[in-house]
PDB file of C-alpha atoms in Angstrom:
ATOM      1  CA  MET A  17      51.069  -4.205   2.049  1.00  0.00           C
ATOM      2  CA  LYS A  18      48.715  -1.357   2.396  1.00  0.00           C
ATOM      3  CA  TRP A  19      47.455  -2.335  -1.171  1.00  0.00           C
ATOM      4  CA  LEU A  20      47.023  -5.817  -0.197  1.00  0.00           C
ATOM      5  CA  TYR A  21      44.936  -4.973   2.527  1.00  0.00           C
ATOM      6  CA  LEU A  22      42.655  -2.628   0.280  1.00  0.00           C
ATOM      7  CA  ILE A  23      42.380  -5.330  -2.112  1.00  0.00           C
ATOM      8  CA  LEU A  24      41.389  -7.933   0.394  1.00  0.00           C
ATOM      9  CA  ALA A  25      38.702  -5.524   1.977  1.00  0.00           C
ATOM     10  CA  GLY A  26      37.295  -4.865  -1.611  1.00  0.00           C
ATOM     11  CA  ILE A  27      37.029  -8.584  -1.944  1.00  0.00           C
ATOM     12  CA  THR A  28      35.432  -9.145   1.350  1.00  0.00           C
ATOM     13  CA  LEU A  29      32.835  -6.601   0.632  1.00  0.00           C
ATOM     14  CA  LEU A  30      32.090  -7.765  -2.809  1.00  0.00           C
ATOM     15  CA  THR A  31      31.576 -11.404  -1.552  1.00  0.00           C
ATOM     16  CA  ALA A  32      29.168 -10.072   1.318  1.00  0.00           C
ATOM     17  CA  ALA A  33      27.296  -8.180  -1.336  1.00  0.00           C
ATOM     18  CA  CYS A  34      26.925 -10.962  -3.905  1.00  0.00           C
ATOM     19  CA  GLY A  35      25.717 -13.680  -1.114  1.00  0.00           C
ATOM     20  CA  ASP A  36      22.021 -14.305  -0.990  1.00  0.00           C
ATOM     21  CA  ASP A  37      21.962 -13.819   2.711  1.00  0.00           C
ATOM     22  CA  ASN A  38      23.777 -10.333   2.416  1.00  0.00           C
ATOM     23  CA  PRO A  39      22.083  -8.321  -0.446  1.00  0.00           C
ATOM     24  CA  THR A  40      23.575  -4.899  -1.256  1.00  0.00           C
ATOM     25  CA  SER A  41      20.476  -3.061   0.277  1.00  0.00           C
ATOM     26  CA  SER A  42      20.959  -2.889   4.045  1.00  0.00           C
ATOM     27  CA  VAL A  43      17.125  -2.483   4.529  1.00  0.00           C
ATOM     28  CA  GLU A  44      16.561  -6.001   2.804  1.00  0.00           C
ATOM     29  CA  GLY A  45      18.769  -8.005   5.046  1.00  0.00           C
ATOM     30  CA  THR A  46      16.154 -10.745   4.949  1.00  0.00           C
ATOM     31  CA  ASP A  47      13.549 -12.140   2.977  1.00  0.00           C
ATOM     32  CA  TYR A  48      11.050 -10.770   5.469  1.00  0.00           C
ATOM     33  CA  GLU A  49      12.080  -7.172   4.867  1.00  0.00           C
ATOM     34  CA  ALA A  50      12.156  -7.892   1.299  1.00  0.00           C
ATOM     35  CA  ILE A  51       8.478  -8.816   1.406  1.00  0.00           C
ATOM     36  CA  THR A  52       7.640  -6.214   3.717  1.00  0.00           C
ATOM     37  CA  ASN A  53       9.105  -3.662   1.106  1.00  0.00           C
ATOM     38  CA  VAL A  54       7.104  -5.568  -1.616  1.00  0.00           C
ATOM     39  CA  ILE A  55       3.923  -5.182   0.039  1.00  0.00           C
ATOM     40  CA  ILE A  56       4.085  -1.682   1.768  1.00  0.00           C
ATOM     41  CA  LEU A  57       6.205   0.062  -0.683  1.00  0.00           C
ATOM     42  CA  ASP A  58       5.769  -1.366  -4.151  1.00  0.00           C
ATOM     43  CA  ASN A  59       2.225  -1.885  -3.675  1.00  0.00           C
ATOM     44  CA  TYR A  60       1.217   0.985  -1.684  1.00  0.00           C
ATOM     45  CA  ARG A  61      -2.150   1.936  -3.306  1.00  0.00           C
ATOM     46  CA  LEU A  62      -3.232  -1.825  -2.601  1.00  0.00           C
ATOM     47  CA  SER A  63      -2.211  -2.375   0.676  1.00  0.00           C
ATOM     48  CA  GLU A  64      -2.496   1.016   2.608  1.00  0.00           C
ATOM     49  CA  ILE A  65      -5.454   1.156   5.052  1.00  0.00           C
ATOM     50  CA  THR A  66      -7.224   4.053   5.628  1.00  0.00           C
ATOM     51  CA  ALA A  67     -10.105   4.300   8.188  1.00  0.00           C
ATOM     52  CA  PHE A  68     -10.803   7.866   8.955  1.00  0.00           C
ATOM     53  CA  PRO A  69      -9.482  11.473   8.474  1.00  0.00           C
ATOM     54  CA  GLU A  70      -6.490  12.388  11.325  1.00  0.00           C
ATOM     55  CA  THR A  71      -7.031  16.324  11.004  1.00  0.00           C
ATOM     56  CA  VAL A  72      -8.755  18.194  13.598  1.00  0.00           C
ATOM     57  CA  PRO A  73     -11.737  20.432  12.190  1.00  0.00           C
ATOM     58  CA  ASP A  74     -12.024  23.945  13.082  1.00  0.00           C
ATOM     59  CA  THR A  75     -13.506  23.860  16.542  1.00  0.00           C
ATOM     60  CA  ALA A  76     -13.255  27.437  17.242  1.00  0.00           C
ATOM     61  CA  SER A  77     -15.140  28.396  14.099  1.00  0.00           C
ATOM     62  CA  PHE A  78     -17.941  25.950  15.165  1.00  0.00           C
ATOM     63  CA  ILE A  79     -18.223  27.210  18.680  1.00  0.00           C
ATOM     64  CA  ALA A  80     -18.416  30.776  17.209  1.00  0.00           C
ATOM     65  CA  ASN A  81     -21.099  29.796  14.739  1.00  0.00           C
ATOM     66  CA  PRO A  82     -22.715  26.190  15.761  1.00  0.00           C
ATOM     67  CA  ILE A  83     -24.783  24.309  13.240  1.00  0.00           C
ATOM     68  CA  THR A  84     -28.012  23.319  14.951  1.00  0.00           C
ATOM     69  CA  ASP A  85     -28.284  19.877  13.223  1.00  0.00           C
ATOM     70  CA  GLN A  86     -25.051  19.082  12.386  1.00  0.00           C
ATOM     71  CA  PRO A  87     -22.597  18.005  15.075  1.00  0.00           C
ATOM     72  CA  LEU A  88     -18.608  18.185  14.579  1.00  0.00           C
ATOM     73  CA  TYR A  89     -16.952  14.934  14.826  1.00  0.00           C
ATOM     74  CA  TRP A  90     -13.340  13.844  14.840  1.00  0.00           C
ATOM     75  CA  HIS A  91     -10.692  11.112  15.655  1.00  0.00           C
ATOM     76  CA  VAL A  92      -7.343  11.759  17.623  1.00  0.00           C
ATOM     77  CA  VAL A  93      -4.847   8.953  17.124  1.00  0.00           C
ATOM     78  CA  ASP A  94      -2.727   8.603  20.092  1.00  0.00           C
ATOM     79  CA  SER A  95      -0.807   5.517  18.924  1.00  0.00           C
ATOM     80  CA  THR A  96      -0.662   2.772  16.292  1.00  0.00           C
ATOM     81  CA  ILE A  97       0.648  -0.601  16.090  1.00  0.00           C
ATOM     82  CA  GLU A  98       1.376  -2.190  12.948  1.00  0.00           C
ATOM     83  CA  ARG A  99       2.244  -6.114  12.250  1.00  0.00           C
ATOM     84  CA  ILE A 100       3.124  -8.121   9.301  1.00  0.00           C
ATOM     85  CA  SER A 101       3.368 -11.828   9.616  1.00  0.00           C
ATOM     86  CA  THR A 102       4.913 -14.264   6.853  1.00  0.00           C
ATOM     87  CA  ASN A 103       4.174 -18.022   6.461  1.00  0.00           C
ATOM     88  CA  TYR A 104       6.433 -19.690   4.264  1.00  0.00           C
ATOM     89  CA  SER A 105       5.122 -22.750   2.083  1.00  0.00           C
ATOM     90  CA  PRO A 106       7.101 -25.757   3.142  1.00  0.00           C
ATOM     91  CA  GLU A 107       6.915 -26.839  -0.803  1.00  0.00           C
ATOM     92  CA  GLN A 108       7.292 -24.861  -3.947  1.00  0.00           C
ATOM     93  CA  VAL A 109       4.142 -24.067  -5.797  1.00  0.00           C
ATOM     94  CA  GLN A 110       3.545 -23.854  -9.584  1.00  0.00           C
ATOM     95  CA  SER A 111       3.524 -20.567 -11.388  1.00  0.00           C
ATOM     96  CA  PRO A 112       3.621 -19.079 -14.810  1.00  0.00           C
ATOM     97  CA  VAL A 113       7.427 -19.364 -14.331  1.00  0.00           C
ATOM     98  CA  GLY A 114       7.525 -22.916 -13.006  1.00  0.00           C
ATOM     99  CA  LEU A 115       8.159 -23.964  -9.460  1.00  0.00           C
ATOM    100  CA  VAL A 116       8.726 -21.038  -6.878  1.00  0.00           C
ATOM    101  CA  ASP A 117       8.630 -20.303  -3.444  1.00  0.00           C
ATOM    102  CA  GLN A 118       5.478 -18.681  -1.967  1.00  0.00           C
ATOM    103  CA  ALA A 119       4.493 -16.967   1.329  1.00  0.00           C
ATOM    104  CA  ASN A 120       1.578 -15.934   2.873  1.00  0.00           C
ATOM    105  CA  VAL A 121       1.514 -12.446   4.468  1.00  0.00           C
ATOM    106  CA  GLY A 122      -0.921 -10.866   7.081  1.00  0.00           C
ATOM    107  CA  TYR A 123      -0.726  -7.439   7.592  1.00  0.00           C
ATOM    108  CA  THR A 124      -2.527  -5.624  10.736  1.00  0.00           C
ATOM    109  CA  ILE A 125      -2.802  -1.922  11.931  1.00  0.00           C
ATOM    110  CA  LYS A 126      -4.469  -0.828  15.077  1.00  0.00           C
ATOM    111  CA  TRP A 127      -5.384   2.481  16.091  1.00  0.00           C
ATOM    112  CA  TYR A 128      -5.794   3.806  19.563  1.00  0.00           C
ATOM    113  CA  GLY A 129      -7.161   6.987  20.471  1.00  0.00           C
ATOM    114  CA  VAL A 130     -10.282   9.025  21.357  1.00  0.00           C
ATOM    115  CA  PHE A 131     -13.360  10.187  19.220  1.00  0.00           C
ATOM    116  CA  HIS A 132     -14.676  13.401  19.877  1.00  0.00           C
ATOM    117  CA  ALA A 133     -17.933  15.484  19.135  1.00  0.00           C
ATOM    118  CA  LEU A 134     -19.239  19.048  19.600  1.00  0.00           C
ATOM    119  CA  ALA A 135     -22.912  19.363  19.414  1.00  0.00           C
ATOM    120  CA  TYR A 136     -25.465  22.542  19.762  1.00  0.00           C
ATOM    121  CA  ASN A 137     -27.978  21.887  22.542  1.00  0.00           C
ATOM    122  CA  GLN A 138     -30.647  24.220  21.180  1.00  0.00           C
ATOM    123  CA  SER A 139     -32.875  24.012  24.347  1.00  0.00           C
ATOM    124  CA  ALA A 140     -30.207  25.053  26.631  1.00  0.00           C
ATOM    125  CA  ASP A 141     -28.372  27.248  24.139  1.00  0.00           C
ATOM    126  CA  SER A 142     -24.854  25.688  24.962  1.00  0.00           C
ATOM    127  CA  ILE A 143     -22.180  23.626  23.221  1.00  0.00           C
ATOM    128  CA  GLU A 144     -22.051  20.029  24.472  1.00  0.00           C
ATOM    129  CA  ARG A 145     -18.682  17.989  24.095  1.00  0.00           C
ATOM    130  CA  TYR A 146     -18.627  14.081  24.018  1.00  0.00           C
ATOM    131  CA  ASP A 147     -15.560  11.913  24.148  1.00  0.00           C
ATOM    132  CA  LYS A 148     -14.830   8.061  24.048  1.00  0.00           C
ATOM    133  CA  GLU A 149     -12.071   5.908  23.717  1.00  0.00           C
ATOM    134  CA  PHE A 150     -11.701   3.803  20.497  1.00  0.00           C
ATOM    135  CA  MET A 151      -9.647   0.827  19.489  1.00  0.00           C
ATOM    136  CA  ILE A 152      -9.794  -0.153  15.437  1.00  0.00           C
ATOM    137  CA  THR A 153      -8.208  -2.890  13.739  1.00  0.00           C
ATOM    138  CA  GLY A 154      -7.704  -3.132  10.064  1.00  0.00           C
ATOM    139  CA  SER A 155      -6.401  -6.279   8.475  1.00  0.00           C
ATOM    140  CA  ARG A 156      -5.601  -7.898   4.973  1.00  0.00           C
ATOM    141  CA  SER A 157      -3.885 -10.780   3.766  1.00  0.00           C
ATOM    142  CA  ALA A 158      -1.653 -11.455   0.714  1.00  0.00           C
ATOM    143  CA  ILE A 159       0.434 -13.751  -1.145  1.00  0.00           C
ATOM    144  CA  VAL A 160       3.879 -13.376  -2.508  1.00  0.00           C
ATOM    145  CA  GLN A 161       6.076 -15.480  -4.804  1.00  0.00           C
ATOM    146  CA  ARG A 162       9.759 -15.586  -5.726  1.00  0.00           C
ATOM    147  CA  TRP A 163       9.922 -15.254  -9.603  1.00  0.00           C
ATOM    148  CA  GLY A 164      12.795 -13.454  -9.825  1.00  0.00           C
ATOM    149  CA  ARG A 165      16.818 -13.090  -9.155  1.00  0.00           C
ATOM    150  CA  SER A 166      17.543 -12.612  -5.485  1.00  0.00           C
ATOM    151  CA  ASN A 167      19.346  -9.400  -6.014  1.00  0.00           C
ATOM    152  CA  LEU A 168      16.172  -7.695  -7.166  1.00  0.00           C
ATOM    153  CA  ARG A 169      13.808  -7.475  -4.022  1.00  0.00           C
ATOM    154  CA  ARG A 170      15.088 -10.982  -3.292  1.00  0.00           C
ATOM    155  CA  GLY A 171      12.815 -11.809  -6.223  1.00  0.00           C
ATOM    156  CA  TRP A 172       9.477 -11.511  -4.519  1.00  0.00           C
ATOM    157  CA  LEU A 173       6.491 -10.106  -6.054  1.00  0.00           C
ATOM    158  CA  LEU A 174       3.020  -9.680  -5.072  1.00  0.00           C
ATOM    159  CA  THR A 175       0.312 -12.209  -6.715  1.00  0.00           C
ATOM    160  CA  SER A 176      -2.570 -11.659  -4.597  1.00  0.00           C
ATOM    161  CA  ILE A 177      -4.293  -9.575  -2.016  1.00  0.00           C
ATOM    162  CA  SER A 178      -7.441  -9.214   0.149  1.00  0.00           C
ATOM    163  CA  GLY A 179      -9.463  -6.104   0.442  1.00  0.00           C
ATOM    164  CA  ALA A 180      -8.961  -4.924   4.185  1.00  0.00           C
ATOM    165  CA  THR A 181     -11.515  -5.272   6.964  1.00  0.00           C
ATOM    166  CA  ILE A 182     -11.619  -2.635   9.548  1.00  0.00           C
ATOM    167  CA  GLY A 183     -13.632  -2.362  12.743  1.00  0.00           C
ATOM    168  CA  SER A 184     -13.729  -1.721  16.722  1.00  0.00           C
ATOM    169  CA  GLY A 185     -15.614  -5.165  17.497  1.00  0.00           C
ATOM    170  CA  GLY A 186     -19.200  -5.492  18.869  1.00  0.00           C
ATOM    171  CA  GLY A 187     -22.193  -5.056  16.801  1.00  0.00           C
ATOM    172  CA  GLN A 188     -21.168  -2.324  14.202  1.00  0.00           C
ATOM    173  CA  PRO A 189     -23.611  -0.563  11.835  1.00  0.00           C
ATOM    174  CA  PHE A 190     -22.525  -0.598   8.214  1.00  0.00           C
ATOM    175  CA  LEU A 191     -23.895   0.748   4.690  1.00  0.00           C
ATOM    176  CA  GLN A 192     -27.179  -0.751   3.466  1.00  0.00           C
ATOM    177  CA  ASP A 193     -27.713  -1.765  -0.320  1.00  0.00           C
ATOM    178  CA  LEU A 194     -24.095  -0.662  -1.435  1.00  0.00           C
ATOM    179  CA  LYS A 195     -23.444  -1.178  -4.898  1.00  0.00           C
ATOM    180  CA  PHE A 196     -21.631   0.538  -7.796  1.00  0.00           C
ATOM    181  CA  GLU A 197     -22.652   1.357 -11.257  1.00  0.00           C
ATOM    182  CA  SER A 198     -20.081   1.006 -14.001  1.00  0.00           C
ATOM    183  CA  SER A 199     -20.605   0.713 -17.899  1.00  0.00           C
ATOM    184  CA  SER A 200     -17.674  -1.777 -18.198  1.00  0.00           C
ATOM    185  CA  ASN A 201     -19.045  -4.223 -15.430  1.00  0.00           C
ATOM    186  CA  ASP A 202     -22.162  -6.018 -15.331  1.00  0.00           C
ATOM    187  CA  ASP A 203     -21.862  -7.294 -11.658  1.00  0.00           C
ATOM    188  CA  SER A 204     -22.197  -4.307  -9.098  1.00  0.00           C
ATOM    189  CA  THR A 205     -21.439  -6.596  -6.102  1.00  0.00           C
ATOM    190  CA  PHE A 206     -18.578  -5.394  -3.820  1.00  0.00           C
ATOM    191  CA  SER A 207     -16.293  -8.178  -2.119  1.00  0.00           C
ATOM    192  CA  TYR A 208     -13.140  -7.928  -0.111  1.00  0.00           C
ATOM    193  CA  THR A 209     -12.285 -11.847  -0.101  1.00  0.00           C
ATOM    194  CA  ILE A 210      -8.655 -12.260  -1.166  1.00  0.00           C
ATOM    195  CA  SER A 211      -8.295 -11.750  -4.982  1.00  0.00           C
ATOM    196  CA  ASP A 212      -5.475 -12.891  -7.560  1.00  0.00           C
ATOM    197  CA  LEU A 213      -4.252  -9.773  -9.155  1.00  0.00           C
ATOM    198  CA  ASP A 214      -5.220 -10.773 -12.488  1.00  0.00           C
ATOM    199  CA  GLU A 215      -8.767 -11.281 -11.356  1.00  0.00           C
ATOM    200  CA  LEU A 216      -9.500  -8.026  -9.562  1.00  0.00           C
ATOM    201  CA  VAL A 217     -12.412  -6.182 -11.080  1.00  0.00           C
ATOM    202  CA  GLN A 218     -11.446  -3.911 -13.848  1.00  0.00           C
ATOM    203  CA  PHE A 219     -12.313  -0.240 -14.891  1.00  0.00           C
ATOM    204  CA  ASN A 220     -11.549   1.410 -17.946  1.00  0.00           C
ATOM    205  CA  ALA A 221      -8.849   4.097 -17.620  1.00  0.00           C
ATOM    206  CA  GLY A 222     -10.961   7.381 -16.862  1.00  0.00           C
ATOM    207  CA  GLU A 223     -14.124   5.702 -16.540  1.00  0.00           C
ATOM    208  CA  GLY A 224     -17.083   7.501 -14.751  1.00  0.00           C
ATOM    209  CA  ILE A 225     -18.526   5.097 -11.797  1.00  0.00           C
ATOM    210  CA  ALA A 226     -21.300   5.769  -9.400  1.00  0.00           C
ATOM    211  CA  LEU A 227     -21.695   4.361  -5.942  1.00  0.00           C
ATOM    212  CA  SER A 228     -24.979   4.114  -4.051  1.00  0.00           C
ATOM    213  CA  TYR A 229     -25.991   3.008  -0.562  1.00  0.00           C
ATOM    214  CA  GLU A 230     -28.206   3.835   2.475  1.00  0.00           C
ATOM    215  CA  MET A 231     -27.158   4.649   6.028  1.00  0.00           C
ATOM    216  CA  PRO A 232     -28.304   2.334   8.954  1.00  0.00           C
ATOM    217  CA  SER A 233     -28.959   5.015  10.774  1.00  0.00           C
ATOM    218  CA  GLU A 234     -28.937   8.963   9.958  1.00  0.00           C
ATOM    219  CA  ASP A 235     -26.761   9.473  13.216  1.00  0.00           C
ATOM    220  CA  ASP A 236     -24.112   7.330  11.693  1.00  0.00           C
ATOM    221  CA  LEU A 237     -20.857   8.807  10.123  1.00  0.00           C
ATOM    222  CA  ALA A 238     -19.791   7.404   6.603  1.00  0.00           C
ATOM    223  CA  TYR A 239     -16.149   7.854   5.614  1.00  0.00           C
ATOM    224  CA  ILE A 240     -15.697   6.973   2.017  1.00  0.00           C
ATOM    225  CA  TYR A 241     -12.351   7.054   0.175  1.00  0.00           C
ATOM    226  CA  ILE A 242     -12.332   7.340  -3.716  1.00  0.00           C
ATOM    227  CA  PRO A 243      -9.654   7.990  -5.996  1.00  0.00           C
ATOM    228  CA  VAL A 244      -8.401  11.350  -7.057  1.00  0.00           C
ATOM    229  CA  GLU A 245      -6.333  11.787 -10.039  1.00  0.00           C
ATOM    230  CA  ASN A 246      -4.014   8.823 -10.653  1.00  0.00           C
ATOM    231  CA  TYR A 247      -2.086   8.130  -7.545  1.00  0.00           C
ATOM    232  CA  SER A 248      -4.065   9.726  -4.381  1.00  0.00           C
ATOM    233  CA  TYR A 249      -7.530   9.478  -2.588  1.00  0.00           C
ATOM    234  CA  GLU A 250      -9.894  12.091  -1.175  1.00  0.00           C
ATOM    235  CA  LEU A 251     -12.744  11.848   1.142  1.00  0.00           C
ATOM    236  CA  ALA A 252     -16.204  11.515  -0.822  1.00  0.00           C
ATOM    237  CA  GLU A 253     -18.977  14.109  -0.634  1.00  0.00           C
ATOM    238  CA  PRO A 254     -21.948  12.153  -1.213  1.00  0.00           C
ATOM    239  CA  THR A 255     -25.456  13.557  -2.285  1.00  0.00           C
ATOM    240  CA  ILE A 256     -28.852  12.766  -1.195  1.00  0.00           C
ATOM    241  CA  SER A 257     -30.701  10.425  -3.806  1.00  0.00           C
ATOM    242  CA  GLY A 258     -33.997   9.255  -3.151  1.00  0.00           C
ATOM    243  CA  ASP A 259     -33.972   7.276   0.202  1.00  0.00           C
ATOM    244  CA  GLY A 260     -29.894   7.242   0.181  1.00  0.00           C
ATOM    245  CA  TYR A 261     -26.962   8.757  -1.025  1.00  0.00           C
ATOM    246  CA  ARG A 262     -24.879   8.792  -4.169  1.00  0.00           C
ATOM    247  CA  ILE A 263     -21.183   9.473  -5.321  1.00  0.00           C
ATOM    248  CA  THR A 264     -20.002   9.868  -8.731  1.00  0.00           C
ATOM    249  CA  LEU A 265     -16.191   9.921  -9.473  1.00  0.00           C
ATOM    250  CA  ASN A 266     -14.036   9.007 -12.350  1.00  0.00           C
ATOM    251  CA  MET A 267     -11.359   6.288 -11.924  1.00  0.00           C
ATOM    252  CA  PRO A 268      -7.583   7.073 -12.609  1.00  0.00           C
ATOM    253  CA  THR A 269      -7.119   8.168 -16.312  1.00  0.00           C
ATOM    254  CA  ALA A 270      -3.932   5.772 -16.377  1.00  0.00           C
ATOM    255  CA  SER A 271      -4.240   2.207 -17.280  1.00  0.00           C
ATOM    256  CA  ARG A 272      -2.986  -0.559 -15.119  1.00  0.00           C
ATOM    257  CA  ILE A 273      -3.054   1.366 -11.972  1.00  0.00           C
ATOM    258  CA  TYR A 274      -4.136  -0.584  -8.764  1.00  0.00           C
ATOM    259  CA  GLY A 275      -6.302   0.944  -6.332  1.00  0.00           C
ATOM    260  CA  GLN A 276      -9.090   0.624  -3.580  1.00  0.00           C
ATOM    261  CA  LEU A 277     -12.513   2.100  -2.724  1.00  0.00           C
ATOM    262  CA  LYS A 278     -12.789   2.485   1.001  1.00  0.00           C
ATOM    263  CA  PHE A 279     -15.882   2.587   3.215  1.00  0.00           C
ATOM    264  CA  TYR A 280     -15.794   3.035   6.879  1.00  0.00           C
ATOM    265  CA  VAL A 281     -19.244   3.738   9.265  1.00  0.00           C
ATOM    266  CA  VAL A 282     -19.126   5.089  12.711  1.00  0.00           C
ATOM    267  CA  ASN A 283     -21.815   4.764  15.211  1.00  0.00           C
ATOM    268  CA  ALA A 284     -22.068   8.529  16.255  1.00  0.00           C
ATOM    269  CA  GLY A 285     -25.441   8.875  17.643  1.00  0.00           C
ATOM    270  CA  ASP A 286     -25.483   7.295  20.995  1.00  0.00           C
ATOM    271  CA  PHE A 287     -22.724   8.753  23.282  1.00  0.00           C
ATOM    272  CA  GLU A 288     -23.707   6.418  26.323  1.00  0.00           C
ATOM    273  CA  ASP A 289     -22.694   3.668  24.096  1.00  0.00           C
ATOM    274  CA  ASP A 290     -18.978   2.333  23.438  1.00  0.00           C
ATOM    275  CA  TYR A 291     -17.468   3.293  20.295  1.00  0.00           C
ATOM    276  CA  ARG A 292     -18.524   1.068  17.316  1.00  0.00           C
ATOM    277  CA  ALA A 293     -17.563   0.954  13.497  1.00  0.00           C
ATOM    278  CA  SER A 294     -17.052  -1.097  10.886  1.00  0.00           C
ATOM    279  CA  GLY A 295     -15.718  -0.976   7.246  1.00  0.00           C
ATOM    280  CA  PHE A 296     -13.753  -2.484   4.421  1.00  0.00           C
ATOM    281  CA  SER A 297     -11.827  -1.842   1.481  1.00  0.00           C
ATOM    282  CA  TYR A 298     -12.544  -2.838  -2.286  1.00  0.00           C
ATOM    283  CA  SER A 299      -9.566  -3.342  -4.622  1.00  0.00           C
ATOM    284  CA  TYR A 300      -9.727  -2.903  -8.640  1.00  0.00           C
ATOM    285  CA  LYS A 301      -7.384  -2.065 -11.241  1.00  0.00           C
ATOM    286  CA  THR A 302      -7.737   0.053 -14.458  1.00  0.00           C
ATOM    287  CA  ARG A 303      -7.348  -1.237 -18.285  1.00  0.00           C
TER     288      ARG A 303
END
């Protein structure tokens, strides 16, 4: 009798694992969970939204040896709220593999915290500290289609994704005359509109490119993230070039790598004003 119970239990588990509503992975019990994994895990380099570094600089060193014309700025994030919404198409859509299910996905993240600054007041020979609260919203949209079998991420894959828009609301500053130079692309225009993955701007693997821009105000801050090596990002270190700034970088050396160039500008000059910032990310792939 014991063996009969074991056999029946095994059949029950196997039936549950093979059913479309009960995939073998407990973290993908629904299409929503599977789509979330496709967007956030499988395509992290395209979907990740970054606005600013979340490390606190060495304030003690600044207080001991203040730089008279270069205040110290940093963000402290108290909490974040992430939301992913899916809107399933009522009818199947045409794809390279025939008619398939499709879902439109919206991804939003909100950061809540405090923006800090330390500045040296030369006339008073003192260190002054400024703080103001911020709420920043980053969002992007994507399209996923079900091409494969339901037991392989339930068959969903990413087919289109927009760049991210990032901002705090209100009248935000942004970079002026922003463009890129690339030997493999004639068009140097940045766009964060929704894009088919096959239509994203392409760079040659390992290609050197240059970014150039002007600041709306010299009191503003620009956080620009560029690819480093093949699978990570770092904050760029711009150099002064004419009336603006220039950044040179090399794209990932591996082909068929998706990624983003990310730009975020903070109005840091007027601490009597509310926190204001704006930015976007620009998606690309290598060939």
